[in-house]
mmCIF file of C-alpha atoms in Angstrom:
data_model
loop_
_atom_site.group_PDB
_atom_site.id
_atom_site.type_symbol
_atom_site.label_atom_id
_atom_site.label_comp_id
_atom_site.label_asym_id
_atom_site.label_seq_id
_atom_site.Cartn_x
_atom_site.Cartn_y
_atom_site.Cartn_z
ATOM 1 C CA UNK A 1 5.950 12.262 47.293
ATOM 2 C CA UNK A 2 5.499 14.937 49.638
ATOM 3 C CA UNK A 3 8.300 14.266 51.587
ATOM 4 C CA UNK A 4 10.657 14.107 48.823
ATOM 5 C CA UNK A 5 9.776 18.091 47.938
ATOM 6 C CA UNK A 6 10.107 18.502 51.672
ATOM 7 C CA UNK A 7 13.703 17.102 52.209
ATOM 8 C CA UNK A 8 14.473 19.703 49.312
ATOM 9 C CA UNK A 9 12.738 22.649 50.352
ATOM 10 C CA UNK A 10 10.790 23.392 47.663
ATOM 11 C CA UNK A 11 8.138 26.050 47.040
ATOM 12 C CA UNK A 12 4.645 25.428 46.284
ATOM 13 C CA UNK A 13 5.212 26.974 43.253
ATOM 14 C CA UNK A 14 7.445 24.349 41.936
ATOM 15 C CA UNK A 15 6.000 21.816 43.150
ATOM 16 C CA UNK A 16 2.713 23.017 41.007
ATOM 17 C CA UNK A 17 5.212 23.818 38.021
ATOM 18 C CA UNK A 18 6.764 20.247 38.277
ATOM 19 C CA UNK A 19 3.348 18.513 38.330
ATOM 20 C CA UNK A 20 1.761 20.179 35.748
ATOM 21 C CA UNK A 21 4.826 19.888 33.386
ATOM 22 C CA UNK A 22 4.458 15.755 34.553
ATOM 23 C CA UNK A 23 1.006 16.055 33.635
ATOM 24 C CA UNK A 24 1.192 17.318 30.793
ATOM 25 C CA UNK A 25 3.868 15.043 29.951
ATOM 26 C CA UNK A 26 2.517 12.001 30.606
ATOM 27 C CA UNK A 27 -0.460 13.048 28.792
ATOM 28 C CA UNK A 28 1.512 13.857 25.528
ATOM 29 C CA UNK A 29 2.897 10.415 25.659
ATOM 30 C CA UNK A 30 -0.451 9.010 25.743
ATOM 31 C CA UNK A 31 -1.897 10.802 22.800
ATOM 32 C CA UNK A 32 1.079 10.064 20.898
ATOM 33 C CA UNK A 33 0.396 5.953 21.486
ATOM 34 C CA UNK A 34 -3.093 6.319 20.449
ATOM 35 C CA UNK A 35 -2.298 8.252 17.454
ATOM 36 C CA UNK A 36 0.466 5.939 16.319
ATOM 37 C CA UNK A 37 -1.823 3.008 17.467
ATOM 38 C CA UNK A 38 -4.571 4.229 15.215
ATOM 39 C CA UNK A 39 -2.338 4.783 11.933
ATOM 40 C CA UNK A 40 -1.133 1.132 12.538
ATOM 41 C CA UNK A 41 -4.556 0.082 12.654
ATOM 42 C CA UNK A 42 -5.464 1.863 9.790
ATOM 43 C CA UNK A 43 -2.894 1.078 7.501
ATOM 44 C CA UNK A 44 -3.710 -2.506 8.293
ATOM 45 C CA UNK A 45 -6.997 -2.286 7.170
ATOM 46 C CA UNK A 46 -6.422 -0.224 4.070
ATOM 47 C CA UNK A 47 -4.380 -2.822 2.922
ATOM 48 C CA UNK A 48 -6.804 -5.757 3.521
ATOM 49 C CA UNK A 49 -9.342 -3.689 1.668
ATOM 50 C CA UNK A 50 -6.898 -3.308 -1.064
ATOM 51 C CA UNK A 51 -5.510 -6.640 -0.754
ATOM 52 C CA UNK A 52 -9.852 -7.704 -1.528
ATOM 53 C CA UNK A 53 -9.983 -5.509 -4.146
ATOM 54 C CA UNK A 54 -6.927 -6.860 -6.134
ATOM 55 C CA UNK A 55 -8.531 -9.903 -5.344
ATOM 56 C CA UNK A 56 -11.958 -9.456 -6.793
ATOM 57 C CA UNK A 57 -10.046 -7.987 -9.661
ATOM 58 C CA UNK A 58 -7.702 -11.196 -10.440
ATOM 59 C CA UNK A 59 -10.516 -13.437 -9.866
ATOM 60 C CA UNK A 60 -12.686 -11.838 -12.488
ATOM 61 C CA UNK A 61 -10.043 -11.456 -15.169
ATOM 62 C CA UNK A 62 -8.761 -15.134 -14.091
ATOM 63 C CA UNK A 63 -12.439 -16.473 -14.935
ATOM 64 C CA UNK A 64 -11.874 -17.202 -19.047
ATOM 65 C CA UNK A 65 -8.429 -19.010 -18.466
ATOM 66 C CA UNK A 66 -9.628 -21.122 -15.632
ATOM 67 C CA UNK A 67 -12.916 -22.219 -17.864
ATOM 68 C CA UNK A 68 -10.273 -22.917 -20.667
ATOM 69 C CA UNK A 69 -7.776 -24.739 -18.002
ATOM 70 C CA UNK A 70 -5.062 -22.766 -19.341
ATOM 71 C CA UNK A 71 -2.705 -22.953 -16.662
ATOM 72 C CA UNK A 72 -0.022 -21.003 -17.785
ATOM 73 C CA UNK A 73 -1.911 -18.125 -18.060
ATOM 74 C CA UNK A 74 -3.119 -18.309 -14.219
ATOM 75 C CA UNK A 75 0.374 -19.275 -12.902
ATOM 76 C CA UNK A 76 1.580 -15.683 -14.710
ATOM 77 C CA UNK A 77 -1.489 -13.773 -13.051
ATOM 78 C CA UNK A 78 -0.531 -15.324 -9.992
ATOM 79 C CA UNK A 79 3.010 -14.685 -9.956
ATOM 80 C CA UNK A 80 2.361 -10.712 -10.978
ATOM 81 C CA UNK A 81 -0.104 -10.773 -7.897
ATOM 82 C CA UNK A 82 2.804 -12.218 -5.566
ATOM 83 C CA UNK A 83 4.781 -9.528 -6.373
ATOM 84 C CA UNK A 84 2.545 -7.305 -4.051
ATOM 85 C CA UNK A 85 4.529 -5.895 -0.920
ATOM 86 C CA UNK A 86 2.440 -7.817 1.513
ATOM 87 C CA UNK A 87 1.126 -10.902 -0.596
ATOM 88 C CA UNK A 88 3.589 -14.180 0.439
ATOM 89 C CA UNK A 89 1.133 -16.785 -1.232
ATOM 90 C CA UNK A 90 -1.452 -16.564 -3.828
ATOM 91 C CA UNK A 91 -3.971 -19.852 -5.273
ATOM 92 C CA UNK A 92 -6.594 -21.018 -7.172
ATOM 93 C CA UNK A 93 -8.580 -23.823 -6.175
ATOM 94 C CA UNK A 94 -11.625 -25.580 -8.525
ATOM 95 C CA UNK A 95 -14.553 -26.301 -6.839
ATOM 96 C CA UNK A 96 -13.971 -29.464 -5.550
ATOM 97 C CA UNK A 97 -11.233 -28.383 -3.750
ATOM 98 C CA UNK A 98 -8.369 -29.655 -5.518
ATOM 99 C CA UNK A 99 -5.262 -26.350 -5.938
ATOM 100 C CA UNK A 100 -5.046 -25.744 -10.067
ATOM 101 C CA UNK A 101 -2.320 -23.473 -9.802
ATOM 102 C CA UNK A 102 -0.417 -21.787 -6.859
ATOM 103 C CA UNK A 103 2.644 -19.229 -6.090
ATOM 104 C CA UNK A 104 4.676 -18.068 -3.648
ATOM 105 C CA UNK A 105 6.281 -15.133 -3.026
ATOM 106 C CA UNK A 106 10.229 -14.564 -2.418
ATOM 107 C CA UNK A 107 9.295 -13.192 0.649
ATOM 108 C CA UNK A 108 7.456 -16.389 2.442
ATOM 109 C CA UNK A 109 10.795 -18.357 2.831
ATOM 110 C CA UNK A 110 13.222 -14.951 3.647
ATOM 111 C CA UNK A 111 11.532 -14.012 6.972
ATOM 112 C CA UNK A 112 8.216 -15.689 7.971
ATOM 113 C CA UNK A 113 9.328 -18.178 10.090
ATOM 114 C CA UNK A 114 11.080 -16.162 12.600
ATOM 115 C CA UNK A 115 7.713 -14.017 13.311
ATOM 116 C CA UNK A 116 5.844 -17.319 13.738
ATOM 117 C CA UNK A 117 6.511 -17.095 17.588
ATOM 118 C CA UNK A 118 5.138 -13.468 17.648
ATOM 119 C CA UNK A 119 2.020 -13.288 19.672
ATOM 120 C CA UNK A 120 0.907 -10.810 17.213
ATOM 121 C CA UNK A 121 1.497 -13.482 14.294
ATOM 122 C CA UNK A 122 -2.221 -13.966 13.503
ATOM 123 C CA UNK A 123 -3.018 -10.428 13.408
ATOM 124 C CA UNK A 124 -0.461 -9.704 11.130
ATOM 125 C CA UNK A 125 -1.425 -12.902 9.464
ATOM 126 C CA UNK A 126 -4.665 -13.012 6.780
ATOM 127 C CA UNK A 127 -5.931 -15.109 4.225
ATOM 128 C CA UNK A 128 -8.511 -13.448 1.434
ATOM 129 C CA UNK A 129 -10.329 -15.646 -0.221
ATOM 130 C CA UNK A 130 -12.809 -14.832 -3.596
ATOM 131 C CA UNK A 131 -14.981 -17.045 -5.994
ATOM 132 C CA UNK A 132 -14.074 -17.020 -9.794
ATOM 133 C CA UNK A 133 -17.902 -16.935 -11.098
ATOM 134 C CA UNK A 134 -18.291 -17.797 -15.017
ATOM 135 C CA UNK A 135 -19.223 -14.731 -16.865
ATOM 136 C CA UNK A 136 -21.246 -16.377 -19.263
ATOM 137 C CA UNK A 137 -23.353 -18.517 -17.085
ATOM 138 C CA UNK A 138 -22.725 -17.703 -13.657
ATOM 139 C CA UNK A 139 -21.336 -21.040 -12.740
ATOM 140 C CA UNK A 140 -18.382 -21.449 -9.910
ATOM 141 C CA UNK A 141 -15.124 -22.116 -11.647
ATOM 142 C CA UNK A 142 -13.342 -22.100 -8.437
ATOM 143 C CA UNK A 143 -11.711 -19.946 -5.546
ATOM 144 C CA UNK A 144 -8.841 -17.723 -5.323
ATOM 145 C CA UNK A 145 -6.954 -17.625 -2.201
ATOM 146 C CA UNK A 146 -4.635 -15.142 -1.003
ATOM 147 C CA UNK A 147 -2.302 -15.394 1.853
ATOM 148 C CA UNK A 148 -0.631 -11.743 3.206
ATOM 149 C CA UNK A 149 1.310 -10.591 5.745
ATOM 150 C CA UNK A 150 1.498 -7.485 7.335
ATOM 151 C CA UNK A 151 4.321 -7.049 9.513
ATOM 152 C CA UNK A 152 5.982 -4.913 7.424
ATOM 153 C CA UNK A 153 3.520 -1.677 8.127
#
């Protein structure tokens, strides 16, 4: 590097200007990253944790209908819930394992498949799962299960 300030003739003083103006560049750039890496990471969690909550909400209001076996009114709930920016898939299961009821989004079909080959796919990729509990005797009624994606943050 030397050599290239020497071929030009150039004062010490420039050459201190230039590296502390690539310094501080390059240091900019790298705060910048992290900040922008952060608010990705952030985001992602906030809407996991409100992705749980909704969850833990559905699953406790979905708790008379699924002790009734009214199906119609779970596949509503569920297709309210899949209207949700990042939800693609939501279900609920009994407790044998066997899916009662189950949507999908608009969005699963439109453009999922081309971010399957994204290395990133299974980080962008969750599935949130809560119990349906009885509210009269505590039993298990079953499991809801929510797919998301968040590639769109």
């Amino acid at each position: 590097m030397m050599k290239t300030f020497e071929k030009y003739h150039i004062s010490l003083k420039w050459r201190l200007i230039f590296s502390h103006i690539l310094v501080a560049t390059v240091a900019i750039f790298t705060v910048a990253a992290g900040f922008i890496l952060y608010e990705v990471l952030e985001a992602r969690r906030e809407a996991i944790k409100n992705i749980e909550i909704t969850a833990q909400i559905v699953a406790t209001n979905s708790a008379p209908a699924l002790a009734k076996k009214n199906s119609r009114d779970l596949v509503y709930t569920l297709n309210i819930l899949t209207k949700n920016t990042f939800i693609i898939s939501a279900a609920i299961t009994t407790p044998d394992g066997e899916k009662f009821v189950e949507s999908f989004s608009d969005k699963r079909d439109k453009g999922l498949l081309k971010y399957k080959k994204s290395a990133f796919y299974n980080y962008f990729f969750s599935t949130i799962s809560h119990p349906i509990i009885s509210n009269d005797n505590g039993k298990m009624l079953g499991d809801l299960s929510i797919e998301a994606f968040f590639w769109n943050l």
